[in-house]
PDB file of C-alpha atoms in Angstrom:
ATOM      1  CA  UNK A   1       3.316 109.473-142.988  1.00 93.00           C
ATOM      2  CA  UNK A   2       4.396 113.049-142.680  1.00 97.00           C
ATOM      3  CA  UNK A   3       3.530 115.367-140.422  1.00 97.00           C
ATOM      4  CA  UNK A   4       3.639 119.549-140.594  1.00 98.00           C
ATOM      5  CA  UNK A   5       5.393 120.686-136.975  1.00 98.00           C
ATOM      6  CA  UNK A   6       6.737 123.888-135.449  1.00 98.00           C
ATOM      7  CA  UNK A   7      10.269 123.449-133.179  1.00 98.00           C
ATOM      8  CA  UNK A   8       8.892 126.567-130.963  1.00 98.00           C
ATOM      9  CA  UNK A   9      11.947 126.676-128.697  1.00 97.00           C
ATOM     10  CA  UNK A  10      15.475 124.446-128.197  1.00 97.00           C
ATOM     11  CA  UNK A  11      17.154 124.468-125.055  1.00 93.00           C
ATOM     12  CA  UNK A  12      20.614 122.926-123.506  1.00 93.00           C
ATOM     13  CA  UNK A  13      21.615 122.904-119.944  1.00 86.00           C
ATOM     14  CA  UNK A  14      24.903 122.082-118.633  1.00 76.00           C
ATOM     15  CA  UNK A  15      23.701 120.402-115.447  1.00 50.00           C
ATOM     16  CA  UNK A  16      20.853 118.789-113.846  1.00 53.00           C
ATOM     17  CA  UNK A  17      18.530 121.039-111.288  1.00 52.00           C
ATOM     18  CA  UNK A  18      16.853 118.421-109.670  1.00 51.00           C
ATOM     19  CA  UNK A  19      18.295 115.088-110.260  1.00 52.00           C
ATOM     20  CA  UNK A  20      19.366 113.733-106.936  1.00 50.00           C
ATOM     21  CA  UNK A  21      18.135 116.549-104.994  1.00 45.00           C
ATOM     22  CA  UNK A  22      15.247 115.009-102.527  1.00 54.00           C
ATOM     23  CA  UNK A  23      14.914 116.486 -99.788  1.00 60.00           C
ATOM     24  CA  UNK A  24      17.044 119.790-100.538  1.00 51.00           C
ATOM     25  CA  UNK A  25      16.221 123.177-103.135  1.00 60.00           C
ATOM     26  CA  UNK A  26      17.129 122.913-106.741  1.00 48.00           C
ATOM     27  CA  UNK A  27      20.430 123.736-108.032  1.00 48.00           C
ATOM     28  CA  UNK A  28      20.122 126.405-110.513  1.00 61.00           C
ATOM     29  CA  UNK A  29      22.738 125.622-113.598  1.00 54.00           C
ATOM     30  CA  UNK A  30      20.489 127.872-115.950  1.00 64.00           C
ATOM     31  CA  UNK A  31      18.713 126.716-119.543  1.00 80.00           C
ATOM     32  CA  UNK A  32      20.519 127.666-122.426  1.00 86.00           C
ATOM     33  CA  UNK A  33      18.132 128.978-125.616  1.00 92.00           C
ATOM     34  CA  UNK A  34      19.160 128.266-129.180  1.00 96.00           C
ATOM     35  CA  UNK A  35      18.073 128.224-132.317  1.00 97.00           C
ATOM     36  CA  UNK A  36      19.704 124.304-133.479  1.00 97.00           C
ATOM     37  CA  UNK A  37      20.811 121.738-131.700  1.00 97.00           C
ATOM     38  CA  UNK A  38      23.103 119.326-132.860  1.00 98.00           C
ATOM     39  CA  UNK A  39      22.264 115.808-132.315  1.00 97.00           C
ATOM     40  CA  UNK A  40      24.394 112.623-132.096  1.00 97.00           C
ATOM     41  CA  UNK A  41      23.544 109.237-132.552  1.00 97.00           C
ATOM     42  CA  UNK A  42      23.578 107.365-129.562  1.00 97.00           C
ATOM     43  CA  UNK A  43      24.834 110.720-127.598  1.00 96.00           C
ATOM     44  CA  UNK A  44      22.059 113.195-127.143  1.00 96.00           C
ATOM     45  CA  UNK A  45      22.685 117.039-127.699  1.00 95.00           C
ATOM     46  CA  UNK A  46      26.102 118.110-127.620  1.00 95.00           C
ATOM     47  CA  UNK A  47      26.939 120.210-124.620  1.00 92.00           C
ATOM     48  CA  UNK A  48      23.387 119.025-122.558  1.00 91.00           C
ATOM     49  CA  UNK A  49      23.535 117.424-119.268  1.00 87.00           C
ATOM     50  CA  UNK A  50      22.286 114.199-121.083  1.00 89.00           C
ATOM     51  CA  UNK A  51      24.818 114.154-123.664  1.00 91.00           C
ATOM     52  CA  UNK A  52      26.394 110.724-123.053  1.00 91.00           C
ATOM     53  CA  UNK A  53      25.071 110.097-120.267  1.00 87.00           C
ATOM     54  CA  UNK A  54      25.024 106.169-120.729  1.00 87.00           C
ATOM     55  CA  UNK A  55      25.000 104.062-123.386  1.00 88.00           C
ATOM     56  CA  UNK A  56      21.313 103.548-125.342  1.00 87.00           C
ATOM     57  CA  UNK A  57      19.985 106.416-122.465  1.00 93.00           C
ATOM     58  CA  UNK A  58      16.535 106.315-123.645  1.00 95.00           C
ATOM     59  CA  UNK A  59      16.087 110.136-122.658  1.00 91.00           C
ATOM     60  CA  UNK A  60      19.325 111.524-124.861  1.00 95.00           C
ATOM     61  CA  UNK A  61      16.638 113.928-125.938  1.00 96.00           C
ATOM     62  CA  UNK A  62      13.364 114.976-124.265  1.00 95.00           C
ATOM     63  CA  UNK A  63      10.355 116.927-126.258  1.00 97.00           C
ATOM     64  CA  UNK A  64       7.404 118.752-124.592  1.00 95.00           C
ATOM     65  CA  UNK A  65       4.040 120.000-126.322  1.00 97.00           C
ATOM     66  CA  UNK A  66       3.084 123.425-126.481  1.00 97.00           C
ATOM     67  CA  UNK A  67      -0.629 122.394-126.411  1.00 97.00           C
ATOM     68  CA  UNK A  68      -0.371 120.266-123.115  1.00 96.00           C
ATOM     69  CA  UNK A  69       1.765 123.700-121.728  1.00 95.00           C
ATOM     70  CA  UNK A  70      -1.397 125.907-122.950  1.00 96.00           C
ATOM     71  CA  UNK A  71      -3.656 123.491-121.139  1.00 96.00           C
ATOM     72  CA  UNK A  72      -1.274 123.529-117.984  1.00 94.00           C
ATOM     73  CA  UNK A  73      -1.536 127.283-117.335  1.00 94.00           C
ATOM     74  CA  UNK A  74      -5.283 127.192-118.102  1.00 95.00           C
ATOM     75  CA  UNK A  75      -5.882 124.349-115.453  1.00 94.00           C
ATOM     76  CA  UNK A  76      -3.986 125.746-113.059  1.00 93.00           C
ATOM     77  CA  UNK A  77      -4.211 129.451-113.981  1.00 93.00           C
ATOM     78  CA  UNK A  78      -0.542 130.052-114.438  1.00 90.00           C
ATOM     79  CA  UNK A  79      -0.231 133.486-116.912  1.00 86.00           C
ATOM     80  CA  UNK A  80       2.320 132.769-119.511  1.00 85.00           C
ATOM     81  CA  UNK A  81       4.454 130.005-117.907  1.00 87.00           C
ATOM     82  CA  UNK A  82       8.218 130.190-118.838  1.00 86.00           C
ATOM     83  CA  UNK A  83       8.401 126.926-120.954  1.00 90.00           C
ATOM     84  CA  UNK A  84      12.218 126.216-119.738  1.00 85.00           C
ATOM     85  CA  UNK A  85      10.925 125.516-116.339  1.00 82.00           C
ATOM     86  CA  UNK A  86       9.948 122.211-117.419  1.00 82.00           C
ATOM     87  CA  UNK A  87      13.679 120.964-118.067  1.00 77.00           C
ATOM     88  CA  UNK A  88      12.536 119.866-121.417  1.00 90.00           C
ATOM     89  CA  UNK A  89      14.916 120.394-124.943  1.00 93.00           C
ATOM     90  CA  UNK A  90      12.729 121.093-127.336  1.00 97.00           C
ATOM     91  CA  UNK A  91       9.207 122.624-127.466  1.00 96.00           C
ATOM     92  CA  UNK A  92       7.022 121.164-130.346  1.00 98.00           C
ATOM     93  CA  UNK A  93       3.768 121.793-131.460  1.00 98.00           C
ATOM     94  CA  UNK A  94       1.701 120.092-134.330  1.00 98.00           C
ATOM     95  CA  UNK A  95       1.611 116.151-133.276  1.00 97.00           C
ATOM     96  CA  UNK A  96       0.459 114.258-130.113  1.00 97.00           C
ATOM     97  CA  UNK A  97       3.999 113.509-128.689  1.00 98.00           C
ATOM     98  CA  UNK A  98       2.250 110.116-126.753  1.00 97.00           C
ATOM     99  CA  UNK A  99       1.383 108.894-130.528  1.00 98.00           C
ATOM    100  CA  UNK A 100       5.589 108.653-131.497  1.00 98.00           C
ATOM    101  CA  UNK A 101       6.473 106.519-127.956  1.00 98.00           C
ATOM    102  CA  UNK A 102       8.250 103.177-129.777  1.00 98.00           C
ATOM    103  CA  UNK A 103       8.390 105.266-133.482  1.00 98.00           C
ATOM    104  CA  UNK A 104      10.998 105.784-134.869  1.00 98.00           C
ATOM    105  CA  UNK A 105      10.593 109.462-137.066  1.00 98.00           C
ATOM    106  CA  UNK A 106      13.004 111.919-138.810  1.00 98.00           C
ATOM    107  CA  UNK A 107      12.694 115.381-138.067  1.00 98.00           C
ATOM    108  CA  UNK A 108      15.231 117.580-140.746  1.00 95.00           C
ATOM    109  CA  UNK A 109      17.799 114.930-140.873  1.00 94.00           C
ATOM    110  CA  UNK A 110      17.645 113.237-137.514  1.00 98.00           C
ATOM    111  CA  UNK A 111      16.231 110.463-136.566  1.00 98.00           C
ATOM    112  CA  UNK A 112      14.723 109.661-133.417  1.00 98.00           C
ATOM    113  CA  UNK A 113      12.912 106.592-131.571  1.00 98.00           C
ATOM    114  CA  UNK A 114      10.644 107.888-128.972  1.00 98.00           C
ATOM    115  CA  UNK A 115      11.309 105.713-125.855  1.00 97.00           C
ATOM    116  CA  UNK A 116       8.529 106.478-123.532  1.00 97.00           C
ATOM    117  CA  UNK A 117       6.995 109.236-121.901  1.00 96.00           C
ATOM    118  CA  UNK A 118       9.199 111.637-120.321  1.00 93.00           C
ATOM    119  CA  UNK A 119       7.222 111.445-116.440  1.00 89.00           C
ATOM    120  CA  UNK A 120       7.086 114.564-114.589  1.00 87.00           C
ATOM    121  CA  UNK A 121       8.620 114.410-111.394  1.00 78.00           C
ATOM    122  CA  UNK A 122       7.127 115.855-108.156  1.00 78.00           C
ATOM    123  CA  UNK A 123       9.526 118.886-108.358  1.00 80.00           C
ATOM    124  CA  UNK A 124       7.142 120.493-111.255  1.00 82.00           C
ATOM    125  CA  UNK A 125       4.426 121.421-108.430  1.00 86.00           C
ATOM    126  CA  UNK A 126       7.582 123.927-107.157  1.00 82.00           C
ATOM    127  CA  UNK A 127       8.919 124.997-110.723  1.00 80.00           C
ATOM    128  CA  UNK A 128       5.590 125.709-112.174  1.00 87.00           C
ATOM    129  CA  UNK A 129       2.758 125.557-109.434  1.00 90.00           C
ATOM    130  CA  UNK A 130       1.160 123.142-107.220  1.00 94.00           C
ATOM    131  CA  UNK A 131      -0.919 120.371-109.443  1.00 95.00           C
ATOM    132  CA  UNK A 132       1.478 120.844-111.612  1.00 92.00           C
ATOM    133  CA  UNK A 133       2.657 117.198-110.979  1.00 93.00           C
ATOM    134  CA  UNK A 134      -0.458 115.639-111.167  1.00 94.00           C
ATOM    135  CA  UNK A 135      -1.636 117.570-114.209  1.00 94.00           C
ATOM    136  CA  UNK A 136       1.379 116.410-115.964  1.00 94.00           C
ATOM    137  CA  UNK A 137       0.928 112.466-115.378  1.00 95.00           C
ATOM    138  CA  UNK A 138       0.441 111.020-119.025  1.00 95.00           C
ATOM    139  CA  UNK A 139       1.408 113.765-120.864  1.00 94.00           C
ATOM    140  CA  UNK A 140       4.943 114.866-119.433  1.00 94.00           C
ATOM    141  CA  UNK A 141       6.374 114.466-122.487  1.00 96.00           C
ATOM    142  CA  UNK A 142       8.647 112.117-124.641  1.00 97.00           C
ATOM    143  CA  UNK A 143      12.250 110.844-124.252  1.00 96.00           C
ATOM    144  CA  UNK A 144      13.819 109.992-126.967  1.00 98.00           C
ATOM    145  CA  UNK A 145      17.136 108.070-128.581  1.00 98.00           C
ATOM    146  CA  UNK A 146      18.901 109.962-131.491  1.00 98.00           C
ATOM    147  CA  UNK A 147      19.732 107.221-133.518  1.00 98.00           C
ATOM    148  CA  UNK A 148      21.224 109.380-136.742  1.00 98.00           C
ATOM    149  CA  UNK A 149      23.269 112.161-136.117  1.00 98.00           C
ATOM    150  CA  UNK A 150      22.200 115.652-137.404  1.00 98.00           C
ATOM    151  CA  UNK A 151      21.314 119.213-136.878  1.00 98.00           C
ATOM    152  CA  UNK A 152      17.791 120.004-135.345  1.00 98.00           C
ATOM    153  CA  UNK A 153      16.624 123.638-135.975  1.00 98.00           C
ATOM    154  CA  UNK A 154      13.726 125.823-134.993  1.00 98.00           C
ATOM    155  CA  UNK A 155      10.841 126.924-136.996  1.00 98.00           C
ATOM    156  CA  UNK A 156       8.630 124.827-139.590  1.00 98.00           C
ATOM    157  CA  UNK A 157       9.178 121.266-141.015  1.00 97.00           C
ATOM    158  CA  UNK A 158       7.916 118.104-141.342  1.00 98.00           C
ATOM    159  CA  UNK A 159       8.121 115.082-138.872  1.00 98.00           C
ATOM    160  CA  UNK A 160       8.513 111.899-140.850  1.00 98.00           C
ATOM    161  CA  UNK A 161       7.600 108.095-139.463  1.00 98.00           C
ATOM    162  CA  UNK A 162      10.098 105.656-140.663  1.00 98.00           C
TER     163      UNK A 162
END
């Protein structure tokens, strides 16, 4: 089955903001915007915080919907939310990210497996607004494992289940 999608946005960041921060602000190592990624099997993206991380790291990746962000800043009433704020890599629209959690898909000439949701953490009532958190529970997201090594680009193309 194929699938018509639109990469909206790609984004690296050198370091994590809140991992191991409870209790204390957010570091601030910045999001990086670009327009491809690439991605290596059983790494992640080269030059992202993730990017071997630990072997089989089932988040080497992370995707986030542009419908669940629409419905965010309608819920909560948030006027054009800044989509890096949710720590995310890529921004996809066109496909119910839940639906590819233990698929394995090709988007270009990647491949991924999505692992499982990608949870939202209590820190996204500070970075976007409070409810943020709770809004986000079951639709946070999807971690994924690259598990063929290729360039991932923005724009139009088709998502492939293998």
């Amino acid at each position: 089955m194929s699938i018509a999608i639109t990469t909206l946005k790609i984004w690296i960041s050198p370091g994590h903001d809140f991992v191991g921060r409870h209790g204390q602000d957010r570091l601030n190592h910045g999001i990086v915007e670009v327009e491809r990624a690439r991605c290596v099997a059983g790494m992640g993206i080269e030059g992202d915080r993730y990017y071997g991380h630990r072997d089989n790291y089932k988040g080497q990746i992370t995707f986030f919907s542009e419908t669940v962000a629409q419905d965010l800043e309608t819920s909560l009433q948030v006027a054009e939310m800044d989509r890096s704020v949710m720590r995310r890599n890529v921004l996809i629209d066109g496909i119910d990210l839940n639906s590819l959690i233990g698929k394995r898909f090709q988007i270009g000439d990647v491949v991924f497996t999505g692992s499982e949701e990608c949870a939202p953490c209590y820190w996204m009532d500070r970075a976007v607004a409070p409810g943020a958190h709770a809004f986000l529970k079951g639709n946070g997201g999807l971690r994924c494992r690259v598990e063929e090594t290729g360039w991932l680009y923005r724009g139009q193309s088709i998502l492939t289940l293998l």
